């Protein structure tokens, strides 16, 4: 994002990947096998452009707004103390792409951001089909929303991602036009099967 803000008439490719081979567990301890079931290989790429000539074919744009960054500096400089406040994010965004790191992660995000089950549907279904594919999960989630035909012109999407450290990044996208489901998208072969009911507890077969 910074690259195309600095360089005029530029393209940037964003690649999100999850590689699990180095951490794959090859033993027989059941307690150690769970990560093998949850984490998956995944990959997604996004082409960004700041060229005006590309505006007619882009799906969405990242709105430019500096006030959100400025307020963080004001809080530090003036030592302002604010009471805890959780805004109604549903008034600011139509769609949410939250980390598909596990059921507990999605449950807590839904609870603390005061979202509805429909708002976290893309995340839950992505976890069900693709597992935890790290940052690429966010793009699978957005493709899910598009495949459902829910992404309309003017809709705003909030993408949130956690990382080690602890760090949190987010991006806001605004849809330039209503988006039709892609014939070759990651959900094209089975979007009609989703959403599906996912039981809270699944009995595992003993080895």
XYZ file of N, CA and C in Angstrom:
621
model
N 0.824 -1.194 0.000
C 0.000 0.000 0.000
C 0.864 1.252 0.000
N 1.927 1.245 0.808
C 2.807 2.413 0.886
C 3.506 2.636 -0.443
N 3.902 1.545 -1.107
C 4.636 1.643 -2.368
C 3.844 2.426 -3.403
N 2.572 2.088 -3.575
C 1.796 2.763 -4.609
C 1.319 4.142 -4.161
N 1.459 4.448 -2.880
C 1.176 5.807 -2.428
C 2.345 6.731 -2.739
N 3.537 6.168 -2.767
C 4.750 6.952 -3.009
C 5.057 7.066 -4.495
N 4.870 5.969 -5.231
C 5.229 5.928 -6.648
C 3.981 6.096 -7.515
N 4.020 7.058 -8.399
C 2.888 7.323 -9.289
C 2.828 6.303 -10.422
N 1.619 6.030 -10.917
C 1.406 5.110 -12.043
C 2.118 3.781 -11.834
N 1.874 3.178 -10.694
C 2.593 1.956 -10.340
C 1.631 0.804 -10.067
N 2.179 -0.407 -10.168
C 1.476 -1.622 -9.786
C 2.202 -2.239 -8.598
N 1.458 -2.940 -7.763
C 2.053 -3.682 -6.655
C 1.301 -4.997 -6.507
N 2.037 -6.073 -6.320
C 1.435 -7.390 -6.121
C 1.587 -7.772 -4.652
N 0.470 -8.070 -4.012
C 0.469 -8.514 -2.621
C 0.241 -10.020 -2.615
N 1.159 -10.763 -2.026
C 1.070 -12.222 -1.977
C 0.918 -12.663 -0.528
N -0.132 -13.413 -0.247
C -0.367 -13.958 1.094
C -0.220 -15.469 1.026
N 0.609 -16.023 1.908
C 0.862 -17.462 1.869
C 0.943 -18.041 3.270
N 0.627 -19.318 3.378
C 0.827 -20.075 4.609
C 1.538 -21.367 4.235
N 2.725 -21.546 4.759
C 3.518 -22.743 4.486
C 3.681 -23.505 5.798
N 3.175 -24.723 5.847
C 3.165 -25.466 7.104
C 4.167 -26.618 7.140
N 4.851 -26.859 6.029
C 5.761 -28.011 5.961
C 6.814 -27.995 7.067
N 7.472 -26.856 7.365
C 8.509 -26.881 8.415
C 7.978 -27.257 9.790
N 6.688 -27.022 10.056
C 6.124 -27.288 11.376
C 5.202 -28.506 11.406
N 5.241 -29.302 10.358
C 4.364 -30.471 10.297
C 4.820 -31.525 11.303
N 3.869 -32.013 12.096
C 4.185 -33.019 13.117
C 4.011 -34.412 12.521
N 5.035 -35.236 12.631
C 5.010 -36.565 12.022
C 4.903 -37.684 13.047
N 4.703 -37.327 14.326
C 4.610 -38.342 15.372
C 3.214 -38.911 15.526
N 2.993 -39.627 16.635
C 1.722 -40.307 16.873
C 0.977 -39.812 18.110
N 1.484 -38.792 18.781
C 0.795 -38.274 19.956
C -0.442 -37.490 19.511
N -1.607 -37.925 20.002
C -2.851 -37.308 19.558
C -2.906 -35.821 19.885
N -2.381 -35.444 21.043
C -2.432 -34.038 21.439
C -1.619 -33.147 20.511
N -0.673 -33.732 19.792
C 0.179 -32.961 18.890
C -0.346 -32.963 17.453
N -1.368 -33.760 17.194
C -1.870 -33.889 15.830
C -2.877 -32.807 15.456
N -3.440 -32.132 16.460
C -4.472 -31.134 16.181
C -4.009 -30.037 15.224
N -2.801 -29.460 15.418
C -2.360 -28.428 14.467
C -2.311 -28.920 13.021
N -2.023 -30.211 12.828
C -2.003 -30.758 11.471
C -3.390 -30.701 10.828
N -4.435 -30.759 11.664
C -5.805 -30.712 11.147
C -6.278 -29.285 10.916
N -5.786 -28.358 11.737
C -6.273 -26.984 11.687
C -5.556 -26.139 10.641
N -4.225 -26.230 10.625
C -3.458 -25.383 9.713
C -3.359 -26.031 8.338
N -3.484 -25.222 7.310
C -3.456 -25.717 5.931
C -2.525 -24.860 5.080
N -2.110 -25.444 3.972
C -1.389 -24.672 2.968
C -2.384 -23.756 2.268
N -1.975 -22.540 1.980
C -2.876 -21.621 1.294
C -2.098 -20.508 0.629
N -2.709 -19.905 -0.352
C -2.044 -18.801 -1.029
C -3.036 -17.954 -1.805
N -2.789 -16.665 -1.834
C -3.634 -15.741 -2.588
C -2.791 -14.552 -3.008
N -3.174 -13.919 -4.099
C -2.434 -12.754 -4.591
C -3.417 -11.670 -5.011
N -2.987 -10.427 -4.855
C -3.825 -9.275 -5.178
C -2.991 -8.267 -5.945
N -3.516 -7.786 -7.058
C -2.829 -6.772 -7.858
C -3.410 -5.402 -7.525
N -2.557 -4.500 -7.046
C -2.967 -3.139 -6.709
C -2.455 -2.171 -7.763
N -3.223 -1.142 -8.027
C -2.830 -0.134 -9.007
C -3.295 1.238 -8.546
N -2.486 2.259 -8.830
C -2.919 3.636 -8.577
C -3.065 4.409 -9.887
N -3.124 3.670 -10.999
C -3.277 4.306 -12.300
C -4.739 4.668 -12.547
N -4.969 5.895 -12.919
C -6.335 6.348 -13.176
C -6.981 5.552 -14.315
N -6.169 5.112 -15.268
C -6.705 4.374 -16.418
C -7.266 3.010 -16.021
N -6.914 2.519 -14.833
C -7.402 1.215 -14.381
C -8.690 1.314 -13.567
N -9.161 2.523 -13.337
C -10.301 2.707 -12.440
C -11.575 2.026 -12.941
N -11.702 1.874 -14.268
C -12.934 1.303 -14.815
C -13.015 -0.206 -14.636
N -11.889 -0.862 -14.339
C -11.922 -2.313 -14.228
C -11.578 -2.833 -12.836
N -11.305 -1.944 -11.907
C -11.005 -2.387 -10.545
C -12.287 -2.742 -9.809
N -12.185 -3.737 -8.928
C -13.344 -4.159 -8.149
C -13.595 -3.234 -6.966
N -12.518 -2.793 -6.323
C -12.667 -2.011 -5.104
C -11.479 -1.092 -4.920
N -11.599 -0.179 -3.992
C -10.510 0.754 -3.713
C -10.318 0.888 -2.204
N -9.128 1.332 -1.829
C -8.821 1.590 -0.427
C -9.016 3.082 -0.179
N -10.071 3.484 0.519
C -10.324 4.913 0.745
C -9.162 5.577 1.463
N -8.870 6.797 1.069
C -7.775 7.541 1.682
C -8.339 8.446 2.765
N -7.924 8.220 3.996
C -8.413 9.010 5.118
C -7.312 9.086 6.171
N -6.823 10.283 6.443
C -5.690 10.450 7.357
C -6.098 10.743 8.792
N -7.355 11.073 9.033
C -7.766 11.466 10.383
C -7.589 10.340 11.387
N -7.777 9.084 10.931
C -7.620 7.952 11.841
C -6.186 7.846 12.341
N -5.220 8.174 11.482
C -3.820 8.137 11.899
C -3.485 9.332 12.783
N -4.062 10.469 12.478
C -3.763 11.678 13.236
C -4.243 11.582 14.672
N -5.386 10.947 14.911
C -5.917 10.854 16.260
C -5.002 10.045 17.159
N -4.315 9.030 16.598
C -3.400 8.232 17.418
C -2.235 9.075 17.924
N -1.769 10.018 17.103
C -0.686 10.903 17.537
C -1.184 11.905 18.567
N -2.397 12.390 18.406
C -2.952 13.343 19.365
C -3.083 12.718 20.747
N -3.460 11.452 20.785
C -3.602 10.771 22.068
C -2.265 10.681 22.791
N -1.191 10.473 22.042
C 0.135 10.362 22.656
C 0.678 11.724 23.068
N 0.517 12.717 22.216
C 1.093 14.038 22.481
C 0.402 14.727 23.653
N -0.909 14.689 23.665
C -1.660 15.415 24.690
C -2.045 14.533 25.875
N -1.582 13.274 25.870
C -1.833 12.366 26.991
C -3.323 12.281 27.332
N -4.123 12.190 26.296
C -5.563 12.148 26.503
C -5.984 10.792 27.068
N -6.883 10.829 28.030
C -7.412 9.612 28.620
C -8.880 9.470 28.207
N -9.150 8.414 27.510
C -10.502 8.184 27.024
C -11.089 6.942 27.671
N -12.369 6.980 27.916
C -13.048 5.822 28.466
C -13.196 4.754 27.379
N -13.204 3.481 27.794
C -13.386 2.409 26.806
C -14.667 2.618 26.005
N -14.538 2.466 24.713
C -15.692 2.698 23.841
C -15.641 1.727 22.672
N -16.713 0.995 22.480
C -16.819 0.080 21.349
C -17.909 0.609 20.425
N -17.533 1.189 19.306
C -18.544 1.734 18.383
C -19.349 0.627 17.725
N -20.430 0.992 17.113
C -21.238 0.034 16.368
C -20.629 -0.095 14.975
N -19.727 -1.065 14.831
C -19.020 -1.234 13.564
C -19.960 -1.589 12.419
N -21.125 -2.113 12.747
C -22.081 -2.505 11.704
C -22.620 -1.296 10.951
N -22.503 -0.107 11.548
C -22.934 1.111 10.871
C -21.868 1.632 9.907
N -20.637 1.155 10.085
C -19.527 1.626 9.254
C -19.185 0.664 8.127
N -19.497 -0.628 8.311
C -19.111 -1.637 7.323
C -20.264 -2.593 7.058
N -20.354 -3.014 5.803
C -21.351 -4.021 5.433
C -20.797 -5.433 5.548
N -19.487 -5.581 5.402
C -18.875 -6.909 5.414
C -17.634 -6.907 6.300
N -17.362 -8.077 6.895
C -16.215 -8.224 7.783
C -15.426 -9.470 7.394
N -14.122 -9.312 7.277
C -13.220 -10.438 7.052
C -12.296 -10.502 8.261
N -12.607 -11.409 9.173
C -11.837 -11.513 10.411
C -11.013 -12.791 10.386
N -9.973 -12.887 11.216
C -9.071 -14.037 11.166
C -9.803 -15.361 11.355
N -9.564 -16.288 10.446
C -10.125 -17.633 10.563
C -9.117 -18.524 11.272
N -8.671 -18.075 12.437
C -7.629 -18.793 13.165
C -8.124 -19.973 13.962
N -9.424 -20.088 14.119
C -10.017 -21.167 14.893
C -11.397 -20.742 15.352
N -12.175 -21.705 15.789
C -13.548 -21.387 16.201
C -13.577 -20.399 17.358
N -12.683 -20.589 18.340
C -12.659 -19.706 19.504
C -12.324 -18.272 19.104
N -11.419 -18.120 18.134
C -11.042 -16.780 17.662
C -12.247 -16.084 17.038
N -12.957 -16.797 16.181
C -14.125 -16.218 15.514
C -15.215 -15.888 16.529
N -15.430 -16.790 17.487
C -16.448 -16.556 18.516
C -16.160 -15.283 19.300
N -14.897 -15.093 19.696
C -14.531 -13.920 20.492
C -14.628 -12.637 19.679
N -14.245 -12.699 18.410
C -14.360 -11.523 17.552
C -15.830 -11.145 17.366
N -16.664 -12.143 17.147
C -18.100 -11.889 16.994
C -18.678 -11.257 18.257
N -18.259 -11.766 19.408
C -18.774 -11.265 20.683
C -18.284 -9.857 20.982
N -16.981 -9.633 20.879
C -16.407 -8.357 21.297
C -16.672 -7.220 20.315
N -16.826 -7.544 19.036
C -17.169 -6.517 18.053
C -18.675 -6.382 17.887
N -19.424 -7.215 18.637
C -20.888 -7.180 18.629
C -21.441 -7.378 17.214
N -20.933 -8.428 16.558
C -21.359 -8.747 15.202
C -22.438 -9.820 15.227
N -23.108 -9.987 14.122
C -24.132 -11.019 13.994
C -23.511 -12.268 13.367
N -24.177 -13.424 13.472
C -23.655 -14.634 12.827
C -23.441 -14.450 11.329
N -24.279 -13.633 10.692
C -24.124 -13.392 9.253
C -22.830 -12.644 8.950
N -22.411 -11.769 9.845
C -21.190 -10.994 9.617
C -19.936 -11.870 9.672
N -19.975 -12.962 10.422
C -18.797 -13.832 10.548
C -18.966 -15.121 9.745
N -20.013 -15.182 8.937
C -20.262 -16.386 8.143
C -19.101 -16.696 7.211
N -18.586 -15.691 6.528
C -17.481 -15.915 5.583
C -16.265 -16.487 6.288
N -16.003 -16.010 7.495
C -14.855 -16.501 8.249
C -15.058 -17.955 8.682
N -16.238 -18.273 9.185
C -16.508 -19.645 9.639
C -16.467 -20.637 8.479
N -17.043 -20.270 7.354
C -17.065 -21.188 6.218
C -15.672 -21.358 5.613
N -14.877 -20.294 5.663
C -13.492 -20.395 5.189
C -12.697 -21.334 6.078
N -12.884 -21.228 7.387
C -12.202 -22.129 8.319
C -12.634 -23.567 8.076
N -13.916 -23.771 7.808
C -14.423 -25.119 7.576
C -13.807 -25.742 6.328
N -13.719 -24.968 5.260
C -13.248 -25.538 3.995
C -11.731 -25.513 3.845
N -11.103 -24.404 4.220
C -9.670 -24.245 3.962
C -8.802 -24.363 5.210
N -9.422 -24.423 6.391
C -8.636 -24.460 7.616
C -8.011 -23.100 7.888
N -7.049 -23.083 8.799
C -6.334 -21.845 9.107
C -5.214 -21.683 8.087
N -5.443 -20.852 7.095
C -4.443 -20.605 6.049
C -3.782 -19.249 6.234
N -3.743 -18.795 7.483
C -3.084 -17.539 7.846
C -3.670 -16.364 7.062
N -2.806 -15.475 6.565
C -3.283 -14.238 5.938
C -4.088 -14.481 4.667
N -3.830 -15.586 3.979
C -4.583 -15.854 2.750
C -6.053 -16.154 3.039
N -6.368 -16.508 4.299
C -7.763 -16.770 4.664
C -8.642 -15.553 4.416
N -8.074 -14.358 4.629
C -8.855 -13.137 4.446
C -9.332 -12.985 3.009
N -8.485 -13.392 2.068
C -8.868 -13.286 0.657
C -9.885 -14.363 0.292
N -9.779 -15.554 0.917
C -10.793 -16.585 0.706
C -12.142 -16.107 1.234
N -12.116 -15.379 2.356
C -13.352 -14.855 2.939
C -14.003 -13.834 2.009
N -13.188 -12.964 1.478
C -13.742 -11.951 0.581
C -14.286 -12.595 -0.692
N -13.616 -13.626 -1.170
C -14.117 -14.349 -2.343
C -15.439 -15.042 -2.031
N -15.597 -15.494 -0.786
C -16.852 -16.125 -0.370
C -18.002 -15.128 -0.467
N -17.775 -13.920 0.039
C -18.807 -12.880 -0.005
C -19.177 -12.561 -1.452
N -18.162 -12.502 -2.318
C -18.412 -12.220 -3.731
C -19.161 -13.375 -4.390
N -18.769 -14.609 -4.054
C -19.411 -15.780 -4.652
C -20.880 -15.872 -4.259
N -21.223 -15.341 -3.093
C -22.610 -15.324 -2.634
C -23.413 -14.193 -3.281
N -22.728 -13.340 -4.050
C -23.411 -12.231 -4.696
C -23.795 -11.121 -3.741
N -23.091 -11.043 -2.609
C -23.435 -10.063 -1.574
C -22.653 -8.767 -1.678
N -21.627 -8.735 -2.525
C -20.779 -7.550 -2.631
C -21.384 -6.579 -3.648
N -21.949 -5.493 -3.138
C -22.625 -4.522 -3.985
C -21.832 -3.219 -4.071
N -22.126 -2.452 -5.098
C -21.457 -1.167 -5.284
C -21.652 -0.282 -4.053
N -20.546 0.271 -3.571
C -20.593 1.141 -2.406
C -20.410 0.431 -1.085
N -20.462 -0.905 -1.077
C -20.261 -1.655 0.165
C -18.852 -1.448 0.694
N -18.747 -1.446 2.021
C -17.451 -1.280 2.676
C -17.067 -2.575 3.379
N -15.807 -2.954 3.227
C -15.298 -4.203 3.792
C -14.180 -3.880 4.778
N -14.260 -4.494 5.947
C -13.202 -4.319 6.950
C -12.454 -5.631 7.094
N -11.190 -5.623 6.737
C -10.329 -6.787 6.897
C -9.446 -6.593 8.122
N -9.405 -7.594 8.981
C -8.605 -7.546 10.202
C -7.718 -8.780 10.243
N -6.449 -8.588 10.633
C -5.529 -9.724 10.739
C -4.645 -9.557 11.954
N -4.474 -10.663 12.680
C -3.581 -10.691 13.829
C -2.259 -11.325 13.434
N -1.219 -11.008 14.190
C 0.088 -11.595 13.940
C 0.856 -11.761 15.229
N 1.987 -12.428 15.120
C 2.815 -12.640 16.300
C 3.397 -11.339 16.800
N 3.572 -11.306 18.080
C 4.253 -10.085 18.559
C 3.753 -9.433 19.811
N 2.610 -8.953 19.953
C 1.342 -9.170 19.246
C 1.045 -7.963 18.352
N 0.630 -8.198 17.135
C 0.306 -7.080 16.256
C -1.046 -7.308 15.597
N -1.649 -6.208 15.202
C -2.952 -6.258 14.542
C -2.957 -5.262 13.393
N -3.339 -5.714 12.216
C -3.430 -4.853 11.040
C -4.850 -4.902 10.488
N -5.262 -3.810 9.884
C -6.586 -3.801 9.268
C -6.559 -2.957 8.002
N -7.499 -3.249 7.129
C -7.633 -2.498 5.881
C -9.111 -2.309 5.586
N -9.437 -1.179 5.013
C -10.812 -0.874 4.634
C -10.878 -0.764 3.116
N -11.839 -1.464 2.521
C -12.029 -1.438 1.078
C -13.443 -0.974 0.770
N -13.587 -0.244 -0.310
C -14.908 0.185 -0.762
C -15.142 -0.353 -2.168
N -16.276 -1.000 -2.344
C -16.569 -1.674 -3.605
C -16.931 -0.665 -4.694
N -16.235 -0.727 -5.818
C -16.479 0.197 -6.929
C -17.714 -0.169 -7.740
N -18.046 -1.449 -7.757
C -19.188 -1.915 -8.546
C -19.683 -3.224 -7.950
N -20.904 -3.558 -8.258
C -21.443 -4.841 -7.809
C -20.664 -5.961 -8.490
N -20.300 -6.973 -7.716
C -19.412 -8.021 -8.218
C -20.175 -9.328 -8.388
N -20.076 -9.895 -9.570
C -20.689 -11.186 -9.845
C -19.729 -12.308 -9.457
N -20.300 -13.440 -9.127
C -19.483 -14.590 -8.754
C -18.613 -15.021 -9.925
N -17.341 -15.303 -9.646
C -16.411 -15.724 -10.689
C -16.576 -17.210 -10.980
N -16.507 -17.549 -12.258
C -16.679 -18.943 -12.657
C -15.511 -19.813 -12.227
N -14.340 -19.196 -12.024
C -13.157 -19.970 -11.661
C -12.620 -19.570 -10.288
N -13.443 -18.995 -9.447
C -13.008 -18.582 -8.122
C -12.827 -19.770 -7.190
N -12.255 -19.555 -6.013
C -11.991 -20.656 -5.082
C -13.253 -21.318 -4.530
N -14.406 -20.650 -4.648
C -15.655 -21.213 -4.140
C -16.582 -21.669 -5.265
N -16.167 -21.530 -6.495
C -17.062 -21.750 -7.635
C -17.650 -23.158 -7.675
N -16.895 -24.158 -7.242
C -17.338 -25.540 -7.385
C -18.300 -26.003 -6.299
N -18.458 -25.207 -5.202
C -19.334 -25.678 -4.130
C -19.963 -24.570 -3.297
N -20.053 -23.372 -3.842
C -20.643 -22.281 -3.070
C -22.099 -22.572 -2.733
N -22.771 -23.404 -3.565
C -24.173 -23.730 -3.311
C -24.342 -24.603 -2.072
N -23.251 -25.175 -1.558
C -23.311 -26.015 -0.365
C -23.153 -25.210 0.930
N -22.845 -23.931 0.778
C -22.607 -23.076 1.948
C -23.648 -21.973 2.027
N -23.962 -21.487 3.262
C -23.379 -21.911 4.535
C -23.945 -23.255 4.985
N -23.184 -23.975 5.766
C -23.632 -25.240 6.316
C -23.500 -25.202 7.836
N -24.278 -26.053 8.484
C -24.218 -26.124 9.943
C -22.937 -26.826 10.367
N -22.238 -26.223 11.289
C -21.002 -26.801 11.812
C -21.209 -27.097 13.291
N -21.247 -28.362 13.692
C -21.478 -28.695 15.106
C -20.348 -28.192 15.989
N -20.695 -27.874 17.227
C -19.689 -27.361 18.153
C -18.708 -28.448 18.570
N -19.192 -29.677 18.679
C -18.339 -30.782 19.123
C -18.440 -31.913 18.109
N -17.304 -32.411 17.696
C -17.244 -33.550 16.789
C -16.461 -34.663 17.472
N -17.059 -35.832 17.573
C -16.407 -36.959 18.225
C -15.317 -37.512 17.323
N -14.110 -37.585 17.859
C -12.979 -38.090 17.093
C -12.806 -39.582 17.319
N -12.444 -40.277 16.270
C -12.207 -41.708 16.366
C -10.886 -41.964 17.076
N -10.887 -42.888 18.012
C -9.676 -43.225 18.752
C -8.750 -44.062 17.879
N -7.456 -43.762 17.992
C -6.474 -44.517 17.218
C -6.074 -45.773 17.979
